[in-house]
């Protein structure tokens, strides 16, 4: 287990990062100070608890992903987890319990943006410390070979405190797990699931104006539906 990427945590509450998040999620300039305050509460918790870890998938397990091999035979697979720690869950519950729903949503988008940056940091780590690079990500629940029901198996054996409940919700909540497909072929590269990727044919590409981002941008200051009220403990 390794601490989460230090360069990302160092930059997390910087003016440049916060302005990027503010603009990306359509927060008003008048909300910049509130966004900064939430980030400053989050950062020490993550510096203490956030981590990431990788585990090689052994040969017998690779059969489960063989259908997704590319035409290049030399591939490796590994399971990877990233978590921002349980402290953020407690902080978000406190915000919700106090009726501070805007702060709760700010925490959500800030954590999501940091995890998104984590994919690129992982790509760089692999490229800089091994003879391999990332060709593709596989996520539980996104493909037939990776049903959501496989989530407990993907989480087995990691030393960090991370698991899932019977509904396949990860604990801590601000966590991700994926299978990374690695290659040594220079013609096959995944730039990460990040906005701005120039690889328009990448299977993990996310559009700048995806409906998820627009939804999060609008949710902070609108009345909550019954479902979201349940999620945030208001009912």
PDB file of C-alpha atoms in Angstrom:
ATOM      1  CA  UNK A   1       0.000   0.000   0.000  1.00  0.00           C
ATOM      2  CA  UNK A   2       1.295   3.458  -0.898  1.00  0.00           C
ATOM      3  CA  UNK A   3       0.164   6.897   0.166  1.00  0.00           C
ATOM      4  CA  UNK A   4      -1.932   8.666  -2.452  1.00  0.00           C
ATOM      5  CA  UNK A   5       0.042  10.610  -5.044  1.00  0.00           C
ATOM      6  CA  UNK A   6       1.743  13.403  -3.124  1.00  0.00           C
ATOM      7  CA  UNK A   7       1.882  15.847  -6.029  1.00  0.00           C
ATOM      8  CA  UNK A   8      -1.904  15.665  -6.413  1.00  0.00           C
ATOM      9  CA  UNK A   9      -2.510  16.215  -2.701  1.00  0.00           C
ATOM     10  CA  UNK A  10      -0.041  19.110  -2.667  1.00  0.00           C
ATOM     11  CA  UNK A  11      -1.973  20.779  -5.474  1.00  0.00           C
ATOM     12  CA  UNK A  12      -5.441  19.931  -4.155  1.00  0.00           C
ATOM     13  CA  UNK A  13      -6.220  23.202  -2.369  1.00  0.00           C
ATOM     14  CA  UNK A  14      -4.201  25.414  -4.700  1.00  0.00           C
ATOM     15  CA  UNK A  15      -5.937  28.377  -6.371  1.00  0.00           C
ATOM     16  CA  UNK A  16      -5.336  26.861  -9.813  1.00  0.00           C
ATOM     17  CA  UNK A  17      -6.955  23.524  -8.957  1.00  0.00           C
ATOM     18  CA  UNK A  18      -9.914  25.102  -7.180  1.00  0.00           C
ATOM     19  CA  UNK A  19     -10.536  27.543 -10.029  1.00  0.00           C
ATOM     20  CA  UNK A  20     -10.485  24.660 -12.486  1.00  0.00           C
ATOM     21  CA  UNK A  21     -13.091  22.805 -10.417  1.00  0.00           C
ATOM     22  CA  UNK A  22     -15.200  25.957  -9.974  1.00  0.00           C
ATOM     23  CA  UNK A  23     -15.337  26.601 -13.712  1.00  0.00           C
ATOM     24  CA  UNK A  24     -15.732  22.951 -14.680  1.00  0.00           C
ATOM     25  CA  UNK A  25     -18.732  22.454 -12.414  1.00  0.00           C
ATOM     26  CA  UNK A  26     -20.219  25.885 -13.065  1.00  0.00           C
ATOM     27  CA  UNK A  27     -19.959  27.296  -9.568  1.00  0.00           C
ATOM     28  CA  UNK A  28     -20.328  31.063  -9.297  1.00  0.00           C
ATOM     29  CA  UNK A  29     -17.342  33.213  -8.338  1.00  0.00           C
ATOM     30  CA  UNK A  30     -19.157  34.021  -5.108  1.00  0.00           C
ATOM     31  CA  UNK A  31     -18.910  30.311  -4.181  1.00  0.00           C
ATOM     32  CA  UNK A  32     -15.134  30.156  -4.572  1.00  0.00           C
ATOM     33  CA  UNK A  33     -14.454  30.775  -0.875  1.00  0.00           C
ATOM     34  CA  UNK A  34     -16.889  28.038   0.173  1.00  0.00           C
ATOM     35  CA  UNK A  35     -15.216  25.642  -2.261  1.00  0.00           C
ATOM     36  CA  UNK A  36     -11.823  26.537  -0.810  1.00  0.00           C
ATOM     37  CA  UNK A  37     -13.061  26.033   2.762  1.00  0.00           C
ATOM     38  CA  UNK A  38     -14.319  22.539   1.930  1.00  0.00           C
ATOM     39  CA  UNK A  39     -11.036  21.647   0.203  1.00  0.00           C
ATOM     40  CA  UNK A  40      -9.047  22.830   3.215  1.00  0.00           C
ATOM     41  CA  UNK A  41     -11.115  20.597   5.488  1.00  0.00           C
ATOM     42  CA  UNK A  42     -10.659  17.646   3.146  1.00  0.00           C
ATOM     43  CA  UNK A  43      -6.922  17.877   2.547  1.00  0.00           C
ATOM     44  CA  UNK A  44      -5.547  16.940   6.006  1.00  0.00           C
ATOM     45  CA  UNK A  45      -7.889  13.972   6.154  1.00  0.00           C
ATOM     46  CA  UNK A  46      -6.658  12.710   2.802  1.00  0.00           C
ATOM     47  CA  UNK A  47      -3.006  13.360   3.624  1.00  0.00           C
ATOM     48  CA  UNK A  48      -3.486  11.073   6.614  1.00  0.00           C
ATOM     49  CA  UNK A  49      -5.646   8.353   5.042  1.00  0.00           C
ATOM     50  CA  UNK A  50      -5.642   8.357   1.221  1.00  0.00           C
ATOM     51  CA  UNK A  51      -3.805   5.504  -0.476  1.00  0.00           C
ATOM     52  CA  UNK A  52      -3.507   3.422  -3.589  1.00  0.00           C
ATOM     53  CA  UNK A  53      -2.352  -0.141  -4.213  1.00  0.00           C
ATOM     54  CA  UNK A  54      -1.742  -2.512  -7.122  1.00  0.00           C
ATOM     55  CA  UNK A  55      -1.771  -6.295  -7.330  1.00  0.00           C
ATOM     56  CA  UNK A  56      -0.639  -8.415 -10.272  1.00  0.00           C
ATOM     57  CA  UNK A  57      -3.328 -10.723 -11.653  1.00  0.00           C
ATOM     58  CA  UNK A  58      -1.867 -14.212 -11.769  1.00  0.00           C
ATOM     59  CA  UNK A  59      -1.966 -16.385 -14.872  1.00  0.00           C
ATOM     60  CA  UNK A  60      -4.960 -18.468 -13.865  1.00  0.00           C
ATOM     61  CA  UNK A  61      -6.997 -15.338 -13.229  1.00  0.00           C
ATOM     62  CA  UNK A  62      -6.061 -13.829 -16.574  1.00  0.00           C
ATOM     63  CA  UNK A  63      -8.388 -16.305 -18.285  1.00  0.00           C
ATOM     64  CA  UNK A  64     -11.281 -14.146 -17.074  1.00  0.00           C
ATOM     65  CA  UNK A  65     -10.018 -11.232 -19.141  1.00  0.00           C
ATOM     66  CA  UNK A  66      -8.580 -13.117 -22.112  1.00  0.00           C
ATOM     67  CA  UNK A  67     -11.552 -12.174 -24.297  1.00  0.00           C
ATOM     68  CA  UNK A  68     -10.508  -8.544 -23.962  1.00  0.00           C
ATOM     69  CA  UNK A  69      -6.915  -8.974 -25.024  1.00  0.00           C
ATOM     70  CA  UNK A  70      -5.963  -6.858 -27.997  1.00  0.00           C
ATOM     71  CA  UNK A  71      -4.171  -8.263 -31.027  1.00  0.00           C
ATOM     72  CA  UNK A  72      -0.892  -7.700 -29.176  1.00  0.00           C
ATOM     73  CA  UNK A  73       0.000 -10.874 -27.243  1.00  0.00           C
ATOM     74  CA  UNK A  74       2.311  -9.351 -24.658  1.00  0.00           C
ATOM     75  CA  UNK A  75      -0.044  -8.075 -21.980  1.00  0.00           C
ATOM     76  CA  UNK A  76      -0.094  -7.932 -18.213  1.00  0.00           C
ATOM     77  CA  UNK A  77      -3.060  -7.301 -15.967  1.00  0.00           C
ATOM     78  CA  UNK A  78      -3.240  -5.913 -12.472  1.00  0.00           C
ATOM     79  CA  UNK A  79      -5.916  -4.940  -9.984  1.00  0.00           C
ATOM     80  CA  UNK A  80      -5.666  -1.389  -8.679  1.00  0.00           C
ATOM     81  CA  UNK A  81      -7.474   0.390  -5.852  1.00  0.00           C
ATOM     82  CA  UNK A  82      -7.445   4.064  -4.960  1.00  0.00           C
ATOM     83  CA  UNK A  83      -9.153   5.459  -1.878  1.00  0.00           C
ATOM     84  CA  UNK A  84      -9.334   8.911  -0.345  1.00  0.00           C
ATOM     85  CA  UNK A  85     -10.065   7.414   3.070  1.00  0.00           C
ATOM     86  CA  UNK A  86     -12.921   7.096   5.537  1.00  0.00           C
ATOM     87  CA  UNK A  87     -12.401  10.596   6.899  1.00  0.00           C
ATOM     88  CA  UNK A  88     -14.142  12.115   3.890  1.00  0.00           C
ATOM     89  CA  UNK A  89     -17.189   9.929   4.484  1.00  0.00           C
ATOM     90  CA  UNK A  90     -17.424  11.191   8.054  1.00  0.00           C
ATOM     91  CA  UNK A  91     -16.970  14.798   6.942  1.00  0.00           C
ATOM     92  CA  UNK A  92     -19.669  14.462   4.289  1.00  0.00           C
ATOM     93  CA  UNK A  93     -22.036  12.899   6.826  1.00  0.00           C
ATOM     94  CA  UNK A  94     -21.377  15.830   9.149  1.00  0.00           C
ATOM     95  CA  UNK A  95     -22.149  18.321   6.386  1.00  0.00           C
ATOM     96  CA  UNK A  96     -25.386  16.488   5.567  1.00  0.00           C
ATOM     97  CA  UNK A  97     -26.377  16.144   9.211  1.00  0.00           C
ATOM     98  CA  UNK A  98     -25.960  19.887   9.671  1.00  0.00           C
ATOM     99  CA  UNK A  99     -28.000  20.626   6.550  1.00  0.00           C
ATOM    100  CA  UNK A 100     -24.969  21.906   4.620  1.00  0.00           C
ATOM    101  CA  UNK A 101     -25.896  20.258   1.343  1.00  0.00           C
ATOM    102  CA  UNK A 102     -23.911  22.654  -0.846  1.00  0.00           C
ATOM    103  CA  UNK A 103     -20.742  21.738   1.074  1.00  0.00           C
ATOM    104  CA  UNK A 104     -21.642  18.062   0.773  1.00  0.00           C
ATOM    105  CA  UNK A 105     -21.877  18.347  -3.007  1.00  0.00           C
ATOM    106  CA  UNK A 106     -18.663  20.368  -3.136  1.00  0.00           C
ATOM    107  CA  UNK A 107     -16.899  17.568  -1.306  1.00  0.00           C
ATOM    108  CA  UNK A 108     -18.327  15.129  -3.836  1.00  0.00           C
ATOM    109  CA  UNK A 109     -17.074  16.986  -6.895  1.00  0.00           C
ATOM    110  CA  UNK A 110     -13.682  17.784  -5.336  1.00  0.00           C
ATOM    111  CA  UNK A 111     -13.137  14.150  -4.388  1.00  0.00           C
ATOM    112  CA  UNK A 112     -14.280  12.978  -7.810  1.00  0.00           C
ATOM    113  CA  UNK A 113     -11.928  15.360  -9.570  1.00  0.00           C
ATOM    114  CA  UNK A 114      -8.990  14.213  -7.429  1.00  0.00           C
ATOM    115  CA  UNK A 115      -9.731  10.558  -8.154  1.00  0.00           C
ATOM    116  CA  UNK A 116      -9.966  11.393 -11.856  1.00  0.00           C
ATOM    117  CA  UNK A 117      -6.472  12.874 -11.646  1.00  0.00           C
ATOM    118  CA  UNK A 118      -5.354   9.706  -9.907  1.00  0.00           C
ATOM    119  CA  UNK A 119      -5.750   7.716 -13.131  1.00  0.00           C
ATOM    120  CA  UNK A 120      -3.254   9.934 -14.908  1.00  0.00           C
ATOM    121  CA  UNK A 121      -0.874   9.728 -11.941  1.00  0.00           C
ATOM    122  CA  UNK A 122      -1.121   5.938 -12.043  1.00  0.00           C
ATOM    123  CA  UNK A 123      -0.378   5.973 -15.781  1.00  0.00           C
ATOM    124  CA  UNK A 124       2.722   8.067 -15.155  1.00  0.00           C
ATOM    125  CA  UNK A 125       3.856   5.824 -12.306  1.00  0.00           C
ATOM    126  CA  UNK A 126       3.656   2.706 -14.483  1.00  0.00           C
ATOM    127  CA  UNK A 127       5.458   4.399 -17.380  1.00  0.00           C
ATOM    128  CA  UNK A 128       8.197   5.815 -15.137  1.00  0.00           C
ATOM    129  CA  UNK A 129       8.886   2.792 -12.927  1.00  0.00           C
ATOM    130  CA  UNK A 130       8.296  -0.215 -15.201  1.00  0.00           C
ATOM    131  CA  UNK A 131       8.861  -1.292 -18.789  1.00  0.00           C
ATOM    132  CA  UNK A 132       5.101  -1.236 -19.358  1.00  0.00           C
ATOM    133  CA  UNK A 133       2.413   1.354 -19.952  1.00  0.00           C
ATOM    134  CA  UNK A 134      -1.376   1.387 -19.678  1.00  0.00           C
ATOM    135  CA  UNK A 135      -3.343   0.187 -22.679  1.00  0.00           C
ATOM    136  CA  UNK A 136      -6.816   0.143 -21.159  1.00  0.00           C
ATOM    137  CA  UNK A 137      -8.856   0.168 -17.958  1.00  0.00           C
ATOM    138  CA  UNK A 138     -11.618  -2.314 -17.082  1.00  0.00           C
ATOM    139  CA  UNK A 139     -14.190  -1.415 -14.413  1.00  0.00           C
ATOM    140  CA  UNK A 140     -16.578  -3.692 -12.514  1.00  0.00           C
ATOM    141  CA  UNK A 141     -20.071  -3.344 -13.876  1.00  0.00           C
ATOM    142  CA  UNK A 142     -18.938  -1.892 -17.209  1.00  0.00           C
ATOM    143  CA  UNK A 143     -18.339  -5.041 -19.259  1.00  0.00           C
ATOM    144  CA  UNK A 144     -19.679  -8.572 -19.477  1.00  0.00           C
ATOM    145  CA  UNK A 145     -16.359 -10.009 -18.282  1.00  0.00           C
ATOM    146  CA  UNK A 146     -16.404  -7.684 -15.268  1.00  0.00           C
ATOM    147  CA  UNK A 147     -19.866  -7.858 -13.691  1.00  0.00           C
ATOM    148  CA  UNK A 148     -20.471  -5.817 -10.580  1.00  0.00           C
ATOM    149  CA  UNK A 149     -20.772  -9.062  -8.625  1.00  0.00           C
ATOM    150  CA  UNK A 150     -17.010  -9.558  -9.106  1.00  0.00           C
ATOM    151  CA  UNK A 151     -16.278  -6.470  -7.008  1.00  0.00           C
ATOM    152  CA  UNK A 152     -15.583  -8.412  -3.767  1.00  0.00           C
ATOM    153  CA  UNK A 153     -13.090 -10.619  -5.618  1.00  0.00           C
ATOM    154  CA  UNK A 154     -11.332  -7.595  -7.089  1.00  0.00           C
ATOM    155  CA  UNK A 155     -10.926  -6.159  -3.585  1.00  0.00           C
ATOM    156  CA  UNK A 156      -9.456  -9.308  -2.028  1.00  0.00           C
ATOM    157  CA  UNK A 157      -5.915  -9.249  -0.723  1.00  0.00           C
ATOM    158  CA  UNK A 158      -5.311  -5.519  -0.547  1.00  0.00           C
ATOM    159  CA  UNK A 159      -3.655  -4.325   2.631  1.00  0.00           C
ATOM    160  CA  UNK A 160      -5.538  -1.034   2.718  1.00  0.00           C
ATOM    161  CA  UNK A 161      -8.841  -0.756   4.568  1.00  0.00           C
ATOM    162  CA  UNK A 162     -11.222  -1.081   1.649  1.00  0.00           C
ATOM    163  CA  UNK A 163     -14.196  -3.364   1.036  1.00  0.00           C
ATOM    164  CA  UNK A 164     -17.782  -3.312  -0.226  1.00  0.00           C
ATOM    165  CA  UNK A 165     -21.195  -3.968   1.266  1.00  0.00           C
ATOM    166  CA  UNK A 166     -23.912  -6.346   0.052  1.00  0.00           C
ATOM    167  CA  UNK A 167     -25.152  -3.692  -2.395  1.00  0.00           C
ATOM    168  CA  UNK A 168     -21.633  -3.523  -3.926  1.00  0.00           C
ATOM    169  CA  UNK A 169     -21.034  -0.002  -2.621  1.00  0.00           C
ATOM    170  CA  UNK A 170     -17.370   0.535  -1.853  1.00  0.00           C
ATOM    171  CA  UNK A 171     -16.272   1.511   1.647  1.00  0.00           C
ATOM    172  CA  UNK A 172     -14.771   4.088   2.007  1.00  0.00           C
ATOM    173  CA  UNK A 173     -17.135   5.680  -0.501  1.00  0.00           C
ATOM    174  CA  UNK A 174     -14.532   7.853  -2.222  1.00  0.00           C
ATOM    175  CA  UNK A 175     -12.734   4.829  -3.652  1.00  0.00           C
ATOM    176  CA  UNK A 176     -12.272   3.178  -7.033  1.00  0.00           C
ATOM    177  CA  UNK A 177     -11.102  -0.243  -8.203  1.00  0.00           C
ATOM    178  CA  UNK A 178     -10.219  -1.314 -11.724  1.00  0.00           C
ATOM    179  CA  UNK A 179      -8.249  -3.812 -13.768  1.00  0.00           C
ATOM    180  CA  UNK A 180      -5.405  -2.238 -15.665  1.00  0.00           C
ATOM    181  CA  UNK A 181      -4.311  -3.766 -18.953  1.00  0.00           C
ATOM    182  CA  UNK A 182      -0.599  -3.128 -19.507  1.00  0.00           C
ATOM    183  CA  UNK A 183       1.403  -3.431 -22.705  1.00  0.00           C
ATOM    184  CA  UNK A 184       4.866  -2.731 -24.055  1.00  0.00           C
ATOM    185  CA  UNK A 185       3.592  -1.881 -27.517  1.00  0.00           C
ATOM    186  CA  UNK A 186       4.248   1.802 -28.161  1.00  0.00           C
ATOM    187  CA  UNK A 187       1.345   2.021 -30.619  1.00  0.00           C
ATOM    188  CA  UNK A 188      -1.182   1.155 -27.912  1.00  0.00           C
ATOM    189  CA  UNK A 189      -1.659   3.744 -25.199  1.00  0.00           C
ATOM    190  CA  UNK A 190      -4.513   4.915 -23.017  1.00  0.00           C
ATOM    191  CA  UNK A 191      -4.169   8.488 -21.851  1.00  0.00           C
ATOM    192  CA  UNK A 192      -6.433   7.847 -18.867  1.00  0.00           C
ATOM    193  CA  UNK A 193     -10.112   8.559 -18.354  1.00  0.00           C
ATOM    194  CA  UNK A 194      -9.522  12.279 -18.254  1.00  0.00           C
ATOM    195  CA  UNK A 195     -11.018  15.185 -20.150  1.00  0.00           C
ATOM    196  CA  UNK A 196      -8.705  16.556 -22.815  1.00  0.00           C
ATOM    197  CA  UNK A 197      -7.359  13.208 -23.970  1.00  0.00           C
ATOM    198  CA  UNK A 198      -6.320  13.450 -27.636  1.00  0.00           C
ATOM    199  CA  UNK A 199      -7.034   9.776 -28.262  1.00  0.00           C
ATOM    200  CA  UNK A 200     -10.549  10.133 -29.645  1.00  0.00           C
ATOM    201  CA  UNK A 201     -10.914   6.363 -30.056  1.00  0.00           C
ATOM    202  CA  UNK A 202      -9.964   5.524 -26.465  1.00  0.00           C
ATOM    203  CA  UNK A 203     -12.611   3.279 -24.883  1.00  0.00           C
ATOM    204  CA  UNK A 204     -12.341   5.254 -21.633  1.00  0.00           C
ATOM    205  CA  UNK A 205     -12.817   8.724 -23.141  1.00  0.00           C
ATOM    206  CA  UNK A 206     -15.198  11.095 -21.319  1.00  0.00           C
ATOM    207  CA  UNK A 207     -16.670  14.109 -23.118  1.00  0.00           C
ATOM    208  CA  UNK A 208     -16.226  17.586 -21.654  1.00  0.00           C
ATOM    209  CA  UNK A 209     -19.971  18.148 -21.472  1.00  0.00           C
ATOM    210  CA  UNK A 210     -21.038  14.749 -20.204  1.00  0.00           C
ATOM    211  CA  UNK A 211     -24.447  14.725 -18.530  1.00  0.00           C
ATOM    212  CA  UNK A 212     -22.942  13.539 -15.246  1.00  0.00           C
ATOM    213  CA  UNK A 213     -20.869  16.699 -14.873  1.00  0.00           C
ATOM    214  CA  UNK A 214     -23.747  18.945 -15.802  1.00  0.00           C
ATOM    215  CA  UNK A 215     -25.924  17.140 -13.284  1.00  0.00           C
ATOM    216  CA  UNK A 216     -23.447  17.634 -10.450  1.00  0.00           C
ATOM    217  CA  UNK A 217     -23.079  21.283 -11.388  1.00  0.00           C
ATOM    218  CA  UNK A 218     -26.824  21.865 -11.064  1.00  0.00           C
ATOM    219  CA  UNK A 219     -27.486  19.784  -7.991  1.00  0.00           C
ATOM    220  CA  UNK A 220     -25.773  21.958  -5.393  1.00  0.00           C
ATOM    221  CA  UNK A 221     -28.452  24.628  -5.280  1.00  0.00           C
ATOM    222  CA  UNK A 222     -31.682  22.900  -6.278  1.00  0.00           C
ATOM    223  CA  UNK A 223     -34.274  21.118  -4.115  1.00  0.00           C
ATOM    224  CA  UNK A 224     -33.517  17.451  -3.609  1.00  0.00           C
ATOM    225  CA  UNK A 225     -35.686  14.656  -4.930  1.00  0.00           C
ATOM    226  CA  UNK A 226     -36.785  11.880  -2.591  1.00  0.00           C
ATOM    227  CA  UNK A 227     -33.987   9.619  -3.848  1.00  0.00           C
ATOM    228  CA  UNK A 228     -31.214  12.124  -3.286  1.00  0.00           C
ATOM    229  CA  UNK A 229     -32.700  13.131   0.034  1.00  0.00           C
ATOM    230  CA  UNK A 230     -32.379   9.486   1.088  1.00  0.00           C
ATOM    231  CA  UNK A 231     -28.786   9.340  -0.139  1.00  0.00           C
ATOM    232  CA  UNK A 232     -27.807  12.397   1.849  1.00  0.00           C
ATOM    233  CA  UNK A 233     -29.686  11.370   4.977  1.00  0.00           C
ATOM    234  CA  UNK A 234     -32.409  14.003   4.836  1.00  0.00           C
ATOM    235  CA  UNK A 235     -35.289  11.492   5.119  1.00  0.00           C
TER     236      UNK A 235
END
